[in-house]
Amino acid sequence: MVSKEYLIDLLKQNGVFLEGDFTLSSGKKSNYYINMKKAITDPEILSTISKLITEKINVEEIDKVAGPALGAVPIATAVSLESKLPLLMIRKEKKGYGTSKLIEGELNEGDSVIVVEDVSTTGGSLLKAIKAIQENGGNVKRAFVVVDRQEGAIDEFKKEGIELEPLICVNEFFE
């Protein structure tokens, strides 16, 4: 039986939560860093994350699971394997060769899609991925993040009419 508490313990045991001086992808400075790249390369952590997310969705109502490159792709892949839902990978930008697609995988008009992310601060990168899905005919109503830094992402998603559901909020590391 997986639980949020088990996931927190795994993340703590694997040194995912670091203290020091860091610059985040949003450009913000922080005195802590959540090293989710380390976490998502660990099979037990990845399996636990995928089970927790899959428990929260009704696979009968969802057509696809998506994750933006790079950090969310292993999470989306694990959720795809756990839930048996097809996978979409969202590039940061279109590649200039081959098919030049922003979205890899088959997104059909009207598909219901859940998106996943490793860490959210402001939610900007995940919202960009969601807009790409919406602009290509997909419907995103729910988004999951492993760790929310509690710095405004949930409110930004509410403004867009999408619920951002963290598995863990950063304050839970301090409990």
Coordinates of N, CA and C in Angstrom, one line a residue:
M1 N 0.8 -1.2 0.0 CA 0.0 0.0 0.0 C 0.9 1.2 0.0
V2 N 0.8 2.1 -1.0 CA 1.5 3.3 -1.1 C 0.8 4.4 -0.4
S3 N 1.5 5.4 0.1 CA 0.9 6.5 0.7 C 1.8 7.7 0.6
K4 N 1.2 8.9 0.8 CA 1.9 10.1 0.8 C 3.1 10.1 1.8
E5 N 2.9 9.6 2.9 CA 3.9 9.5 4.0 C 5.1 8.6 3.5
Y6 N 4.7 7.5 2.8 CA 5.8 6.6 2.3 C 6.6 7.4 1.3
L7 N 6.0 8.1 0.4 CA 6.7 8.9 -0.6 C 7.6 9.9 0.0
I8 N 7.1 10.6 1.1 CA 7.9 11.6 1.8 C 9.1 11.0 2.4
D9 N 8.9 9.8 3.0 CA 10.1 9.1 3.6 C 11.1 8.7 2.5
L10 N 10.6 8.2 1.4 CA 11.5 7.8 0.3 C 12.3 9.0 -0.2
L11 N 11.7 10.2 -0.3 CA 12.3 11.4 -0.8 C 13.4 11.8 0.2
K12 N 13.0 11.8 1.5 CA 14.0 12.2 2.5 C 15.2 11.2 2.6
Q13 N 14.9 9.9 2.5 CA 16.0 8.9 2.5 C 16.9 9.0 1.4
N14 N 16.4 9.5 0.2 CA 17.3 9.6 -1.0 C 17.9 11.0 -1.2
G15 N 17.8 11.9 -0.2 CA 18.4 13.2 -0.2 C 17.9 14.1 -1.3
V16 N 16.6 14.0 -1.5 CA 16.0 14.8 -2.6 C 15.8 16.3 -2.2
F17 N 15.7 16.5 -0.9 CA 15.5 17.9 -0.3 C 16.8 18.4 0.1
L18 N 17.3 19.5 -0.5 CA 18.6 20.0 -0.2 C 18.5 21.4 0.3
E19 N 19.4 21.8 1.2 CA 19.4 23.2 1.7 C 20.7 23.9 1.3
G20 N 20.6 25.2 1.0 CA 21.7 25.9 0.5 C 21.2 27.1 -0.3
D21 N 22.0 27.6 -1.2 CA 21.6 28.8 -2.1 C 21.4 28.3 -3.5
F22 N 20.2 28.4 -4.0 CA 19.9 27.8 -5.3 C 19.1 28.9 -6.2
T23 N 19.3 28.8 -7.5 CA 18.5 29.5 -8.4 C 17.6 28.5 -9.1
L24 N 16.3 28.8 -9.1 CA 15.3 27.9 -9.6 C 15.0 28.1 -11.1
S25 N 14.4 27.2 -11.8 CA 14.1 27.4 -13.2 C 13.3 28.7 -13.5
S26 N 12.5 29.1 -12.5 CA 11.7 30.3 -12.6 C 12.6 31.6 -12.5
G27 N 13.8 31.4 -12.1 CA 14.7 32.5 -11.9 C 14.8 33.0 -10.5
K28 N 13.8 32.5 -9.7 CA 13.8 32.8 -8.3 C 15.0 32.2 -7.5
K29 N 15.4 32.9 -6.5 CA 16.4 32.4 -5.5 C 15.7 31.7 -4.4
S30 N 16.4 30.6 -3.9 CA 15.8 29.8 -2.9 C 16.8 29.3 -1.9
N31 N 16.5 29.1 -0.7 CA 17.4 28.5 0.3 C 17.3 27.0 0.4
Y32 N 16.4 26.4 -0.5 CA 16.3 24.9 -0.6 C 16.0 24.6 -2.0
Y33 N 16.3 23.3 -2.3 CA 16.1 22.8 -3.7 C 15.6 21.4 -3.6
I34 N 14.6 21.0 -4.4 CA 14.1 19.7 -4.4 C 14.6 19.0 -5.7
N35 N 15.5 18.1 -5.5 CA 16.2 17.5 -6.6 C 15.4 16.3 -7.1
M36 N 14.3 16.6 -7.9 CA 13.4 15.6 -8.4 C 14.1 14.8 -9.5
K37 N 15.1 15.3 -10.2 CA 15.8 14.5 -11.2 C 16.4 13.3 -10.5
K38 N 16.9 13.5 -9.3 CA 17.5 12.3 -8.6 C 16.3 11.4 -8.2
A39 N 15.2 11.9 -7.8 CA 14.1 11.1 -7.3 C 13.5 10.3 -8.5
I40 N 13.3 10.9 -9.7 CA 12.7 10.2 -10.7 C 13.5 9.2 -11.5
T41 N 14.8 9.1 -11.0 CA 15.6 8.0 -11.6 C 15.7 6.8 -10.7
D42 N 15.0 6.9 -9.5 CA 14.9 5.8 -8.6 C 13.6 5.0 -8.8
P43 N 13.7 3.7 -9.2 CA 12.5 2.9 -9.5 C 11.4 2.9 -8.4
E44 N 11.8 2.8 -7.2 CA 10.8 2.7 -6.1 C 10.1 4.0 -5.9
I45 N 10.8 5.1 -6.0 CA 10.1 6.5 -6.0 C 9.2 6.6 -7.2
L46 N 9.7 6.3 -8.3 CA 8.9 6.5 -9.6 C 7.6 5.6 -9.5
S47 N 7.8 4.4 -9.1 CA 6.6 3.5 -9.0 C 5.6 4.0 -8.0
T48 N 6.1 4.5 -6.8 CA 5.2 5.1 -5.8 C 4.4 6.3 -6.3
I49 N 5.1 7.2 -7.0 CA 4.5 8.4 -7.6 C 3.4 7.9 -8.6
S50 N 3.7 7.0 -9.5 CA 2.8 6.6 -10.5 C 1.5 5.9 -9.9
K51 N 1.7 5.2 -8.8 CA 0.6 4.6 -8.1 C -0.3 5.6 -7.5
L52 N 0.3 6.6 -6.8 CA -0.4 7.7 -6.1 C -1.3 8.5 -7.1
I53 N -0.7 8.8 -8.3 CA -1.4 9.6 -9.3 C -2.5 8.7 -9.9
T54 N -2.2 7.5 -10.2 CA -3.2 6.6 -10.8 C -4.4 6.4 -9.9
E55 N -4.2 6.3 -8.6 CA -5.3 6.2 -7.6 C -6.2 7.3 -7.7
K56 N -5.7 8.5 -8.1 CA -6.5 9.7 -8.0 C -7.4 10.0 -9.3
I57 N -7.1 9.2 -10.3 CA -7.9 9.4 -11.5 C -8.8 8.2 -11.8
N58 N -9.8 8.5 -12.6 CA -10.7 7.5 -13.2 C -10.3 7.3 -14.6
V59 N -9.6 6.2 -14.8 CA -9.0 5.9 -16.2 C -10.1 5.8 -17.2
E60 N -11.3 5.6 -16.8 CA -12.4 5.5 -17.8 C -12.8 6.9 -18.4
E61 N -12.4 8.0 -17.7 CA -12.7 9.3 -18.1 C -11.5 10.1 -18.7
I62 N -10.3 9.4 -18.7 CA -9.1 10.0 -19.2 C -8.6 9.2 -20.5
D63 N -8.2 10.0 -21.5 CA -7.7 9.4 -22.7 C -6.2 9.3 -22.8
K64 N -5.5 10.3 -22.2 CA -4.0 10.3 -22.3 C -3.4 10.9 -21.0
V65 N -2.2 10.6 -20.8 CA -1.4 11.2 -19.8 C -0.2 11.9 -20.4
A66 N 0.1 13.1 -20.0 CA 1.1 13.9 -20.7 C 2.1 14.5 -19.6
G67 N 3.3 14.7 -20.1 CA 4.3 15.3 -19.3 C 5.3 16.2 -20.1
P68 N 5.6 17.4 -19.7 CA 6.6 18.2 -20.4 C 8.0 17.7 -20.2
A69 N 8.8 17.8 -21.2 CA 10.2 17.5 -21.1 C 10.9 18.4 -20.2
L70 N 11.8 18.0 -19.4 CA 12.4 16.7 -19.3 C 12.0 15.9 -18.1
G71 N 11.8 16.7 -17.0 CA 11.6 16.1 -15.7 C 10.3 15.3 -15.6
A72 N 9.3 15.7 -16.3 CA 8.0 15.0 -16.1 C 7.8 13.8 -17.0
V73 N 8.7 13.6 -18.0 CA 8.5 12.5 -18.9 C 8.6 11.1 -18.2
P74 N 9.6 10.9 -17.3 CA 9.6 9.6 -16.6 C 8.4 9.4 -15.8
I75 N 7.9 10.5 -15.2 CA 6.7 10.4 -14.3 C 5.5 10.0 -15.2
A76 N 5.3 10.8 -16.3 CA 4.2 10.5 -17.3 C 4.3 9.1 -17.8
T77 N 5.5 8.6 -18.1 CA 5.7 7.2 -18.6 C 5.3 6.2 -17.5
A78 N 5.7 6.5 -16.3 CA 5.4 5.5 -15.2 C 3.8 5.5 -15.0
V79 N 3.2 6.7 -15.1 CA 1.7 6.7 -14.9 C 1.1 6.0 -16.1
S80 N 1.6 6.2 -17.3 CA 1.1 5.5 -18.5 C 1.1 4.0 -18.3
L81 N 2.3 3.5 -17.8 CA 2.4 2.1 -17.6 C 1.5 1.6 -16.5
E82 N 1.3 2.3 -15.4 CA 0.5 1.9 -14.3 C -1.0 2.0 -14.6
S83 N -1.4 3.0 -15.4 CA -2.8 3.2 -15.7 C -3.3 2.6 -17.0
K84 N -2.3 2.2 -17.8 CA -2.5 1.7 -19.2 C -3.1 2.8 -20.1
L85 N -2.8 4.1 -19.8 CA -3.3 5.2 -20.6 C -2.1 5.5 -21.6
P86 N -2.4 5.9 -22.8 CA -1.4 6.3 -23.8 C -0.6 7.5 -23.3
L87 N 0.6 7.7 -23.7 CA 1.5 8.7 -23.3 C 1.6 9.8 -24.3
L88 N 1.7 11.1 -23.8 CA 2.1 12.2 -24.7 C 3.3 12.9 -24.0
M89 N 4.3 13.3 -24.8 CA 5.4 14.0 -24.3 C 5.4 15.4 -25.0
I90 N 5.5 16.4 -24.2 CA 5.4 17.8 -24.6 C 6.9 18.4 -24.6
R91 N 7.3 18.8 -25.8 CA 8.6 19.4 -25.9 C 8.6 20.8 -25.4
K92 N 9.7 21.4 -25.0 CA 9.8 22.8 -24.6 C 9.6 23.7 -25.9
E93 N 10.0 23.2 -27.0 CA 9.8 23.9 -28.3 C 9.9 22.9 -29.4
K94 N 9.3 23.3 -30.5 CA 9.3 22.4 -31.7 C 10.8 22.2 -32.1
K95 N 11.1 21.0 -32.5 CA 12.4 20.7 -33.1 C 12.4 21.2 -34.5
G96 N 13.6 21.5 -35.0 CA 13.7 22.0 -36.4 C 14.0 20.9 -37.4
Y97 N 13.7 19.7 -37.1 CA 14.0 18.6 -38.0 C 12.9 17.5 -37.9
G98 N 13.0 16.5 -38.7 CA 12.0 15.4 -38.6 C 10.6 15.9 -38.8
T99 N 9.7 15.5 -37.9 CA 8.3 15.9 -37.9 C 8.0 17.2 -37.4
S100 N 9.0 17.8 -36.7 CA 8.9 19.2 -36.1 C 7.7 19.3 -35.2
K101 N 7.4 18.2 -34.4 CA 6.2 18.2 -33.5 C 6.6 18.8 -32.2
L102 N 5.6 19.5 -31.6 CA 5.7 19.9 -30.2 C 5.3 18.8 -29.3
I103 N 4.3 18.1 -29.7 CA 3.7 17.0 -28.9 C 4.1 15.6 -29.6
E104 N 4.7 14.8 -28.8 CA 5.0 13.4 -29.3 C 4.0 12.5 -28.7
G105 N 3.4 11.6 -29.6 CA 2.3 10.8 -29.2 C 1.1 11.2 -29.9
E106 N 0.0 10.4 -29.9 CA -1.2 10.7 -30.7 C -2.2 11.5 -29.8
L107 N -2.3 12.8 -30.1 CA -3.4 13.6 -29.4 C -4.5 13.8 -30.4
N108 N -5.7 13.3 -30.1 CA -6.9 13.4 -30.9 C -7.7 14.6 -30.4
E109 N -8.5 15.2 -31.3 CA -9.4 16.3 -31.0 C -10.3 15.8 -29.9
G110 N -10.4 16.6 -28.8 CA -11.4 16.2 -27.8 C -10.8 15.3 -26.7
D111 N -9.6 14.8 -26.9 CA -9.0 13.9 -25.8 C -9.0 14.5 -24.5
S112 N -9.4 13.8 -23.4 CA -9.2 14.2 -22.1 C -7.8 13.8 -21.6
V113 N -7.1 14.8 -21.2 CA -5.7 14.6 -20.8 C -5.4 15.0 -19.4
I114 N -4.6 14.2 -18.7 CA -4.1 14.7 -17.4 C -2.6 15.0 -17.7
V115 N -2.1 16.0 -17.0 CA -0.7 16.3 -17.1 C 0.0 16.2 -15.8
V116 N 1.3 15.8 -15.8 CA 2.0 15.6 -14.6 C 3.3 16.4 -14.7
E117 N 3.8 16.8 -13.5 CA 5.1 17.5 -13.4 C 5.8 17.1 -12.2
D118 N 7.1 17.3 -12.1 CA 7.9 16.9 -11.0 C 7.8 17.9 -9.8
V119 N 8.1 19.2 -10.1 CA 8.0 20.3 -9.1 C 7.4 21.5 -9.7
S120 N 6.6 22.2 -8.9 CA 6.0 23.5 -9.3 C 6.4 24.6 -8.4
T121 N 6.7 25.7 -9.0 CA 7.0 26.9 -8.2 C 5.9 27.9 -8.6
T122 N 6.0 28.5 -9.8 CA 4.9 29.4 -10.3 C 4.0 28.6 -11.2
G123 N 4.4 27.5 -11.7 CA 3.6 26.7 -12.6 C 3.7 27.1 -14.1
G124 N 4.6 28.0 -14.4 CA 4.7 28.5 -15.8 C 5.0 27.5 -16.8
S125 N 6.0 26.6 -16.5 CA 6.4 25.6 -17.6 C 5.3 24.6 -17.8
L126 N 4.6 24.2 -16.8 CA 3.5 23.3 -16.9 C 2.3 23.9 -17.6
L127 N 2.0 25.2 -17.3 CA 0.9 25.9 -18.0 C 1.2 26.0 -19.5
K128 N 2.5 26.2 -19.9 CA 2.9 26.3 -21.3 C 2.6 24.9 -22.0
A129 N 2.9 23.8 -21.3 CA 2.7 22.5 -21.9 C 1.1 22.3 -22.0
I130 N 0.4 22.7 -21.0 CA -1.1 22.6 -21.1 C -1.6 23.4 -22.3
K131 N -1.1 24.6 -22.5 CA -1.6 25.4 -23.6 C -1.3 24.7 -24.9
A132 N -0.2 24.0 -25.0 CA 0.2 23.3 -26.3 C -0.9 22.2 -26.5
I133 N -1.2 21.5 -25.4 CA -2.2 20.4 -25.6 C -3.6 21.0 -26.0
Q134 N -4.0 22.1 -25.3 CA -5.3 22.7 -25.7 C -5.3 23.3 -27.1
E135 N -4.2 23.9 -27.5 CA -4.1 24.4 -28.9 C -4.1 23.3 -30.0
N136 N -3.8 22.1 -29.5 CA -3.9 20.9 -30.5 C -5.1 20.1 -30.3
G137 N -6.1 20.6 -29.6 CA -7.4 19.9 -29.5 C -7.7 19.1 -28.3
G138 N -6.7 19.1 -27.3 CA -6.9 18.3 -26.1 C -7.6 19.1 -25.0
N139 N -8.2 18.4 -24.1 CA -8.9 19.0 -22.9 C -8.1 18.6 -21.7
V140 N -7.6 19.6 -21.0 CA -6.9 19.4 -19.7 C -7.7 19.9 -18.6
K141 N -8.1 19.1 -17.7 CA -8.9 19.6 -16.5 C -8.1 19.4 -15.2
R142 N -7.2 18.4 -15.2 CA -6.4 18.1 -14.0 C -5.0 18.0 -14.3
A143 N -4.2 18.5 -13.3 CA -2.7 18.5 -13.4 C -2.2 18.0 -12.0
F144 N -1.2 17.2 -12.1 CA -0.6 16.6 -10.9 C 0.8 17.0 -10.8
V145 N 1.3 17.4 -9.6 CA 2.7 17.7 -9.4 C 3.2 16.9 -8.2
V146 N 4.4 16.4 -8.3 CA 4.9 15.6 -7.1 C 5.1 16.5 -5.9
V147 N 5.8 17.6 -6.1 CA 6.0 18.5 -5.0 C 5.7 19.9 -5.4
D148 N 4.8 20.6 -4.7 CA 4.4 22.0 -4.9 C 5.2 22.8 -3.9
R149 N 6.0 23.8 -4.4 CA 6.8 24.6 -3.5 C 5.9 25.7 -2.8
Q150 N 4.6 25.7 -3.1 CA 3.7 26.6 -2.4 C 4.1 28.1 -2.7
E151 N 4.4 28.4 -3.9 CA 4.7 29.8 -4.3 C 3.8 30.3 -5.4
G152 N 2.6 29.9 -5.4 CA 1.6 30.5 -6.3 C 1.1 29.7 -7.5
A153 N 1.7 28.5 -7.7 CA 1.3 27.7 -8.8 C -0.2 27.3 -8.8
I154 N -0.7 26.9 -7.6 CA -2.1 26.4 -7.5 C -3.0 27.5 -7.9
D155 N -2.7 28.8 -7.4 CA -3.6 29.9 -7.8 C -3.5 30.2 -9.3
E156 N -2.4 30.1 -9.9 CA -2.2 30.4 -11.3 C -3.1 29.4 -12.1
F157 N -3.1 28.1 -11.7 CA -3.9 27.1 -12.3 C -5.4 27.4 -12.2
K158 N -5.8 27.8 -11.0 CA -7.2 28.1 -10.8 C -7.7 29.2 -11.7
K159 N -6.8 30.2 -12.0 CA -7.2 31.2 -13.0 C -7.4 30.7 -14.3
E160 N -6.8 29.6 -14.7 CA -7.0 28.9 -16.0 C -8.1 27.9 -16.0
G161 N -8.7 27.7 -14.8 CA -9.8 26.7 -14.7 C -9.3 25.3 -14.6
I162 N -8.1 25.1 -14.1 CA -7.5 23.8 -14.0 C -7.1 23.5 -12.6
E163 N -7.3 22.4 -12.1 CA -7.0 22.0 -10.7 C -5.6 21.4 -10.7
L164 N -4.6 22.1 -10.0 CA -3.3 21.5 -9.8 C -3.3 20.8 -8.4
E165 N -3.0 19.5 -8.5 CA -3.1 18.6 -7.3 C -1.7 18.1 -7.0
P166 N -1.1 18.7 -5.9 CA 0.2 18.2 -5.5 C 0.1 16.9 -4.7
L167 N 1.0 16.0 -4.9 CA 1.1 14.8 -4.0 C 1.6 15.2 -2.7
I168 N 2.6 16.2 -2.7 CA 3.2 16.7 -1.5 C 3.4 18.2 -1.6
C169 N 3.1 18.9 -0.5 CA 3.4 20.3 -0.4 C 4.7 20.4 0.3
V170 N 5.6 21.4 0.0 CA 6.9 21.5 0.5 C 6.9 21.6 2.0
N171 N 5.9 22.2 2.6 CA 5.9 22.3 4.1 C 5.8 21.0 4.8
E172 N 5.4 19.9 4.0 CA 5.3 18.6 4.6 C 6.7 18.0 4.8
F173 N 7.7 18.5 4.2 CA 9.1 18.0 4.4 C 9.6 18.4 5.8
F174 N 9.0 19.5 6.4 CA 9.4 20.1 7.6 C 8.7 19.5 8.8
E175 N 7.7 18.7 8.6 CA 6.8 18.2 9.7 C 7.5 17.0 10.4

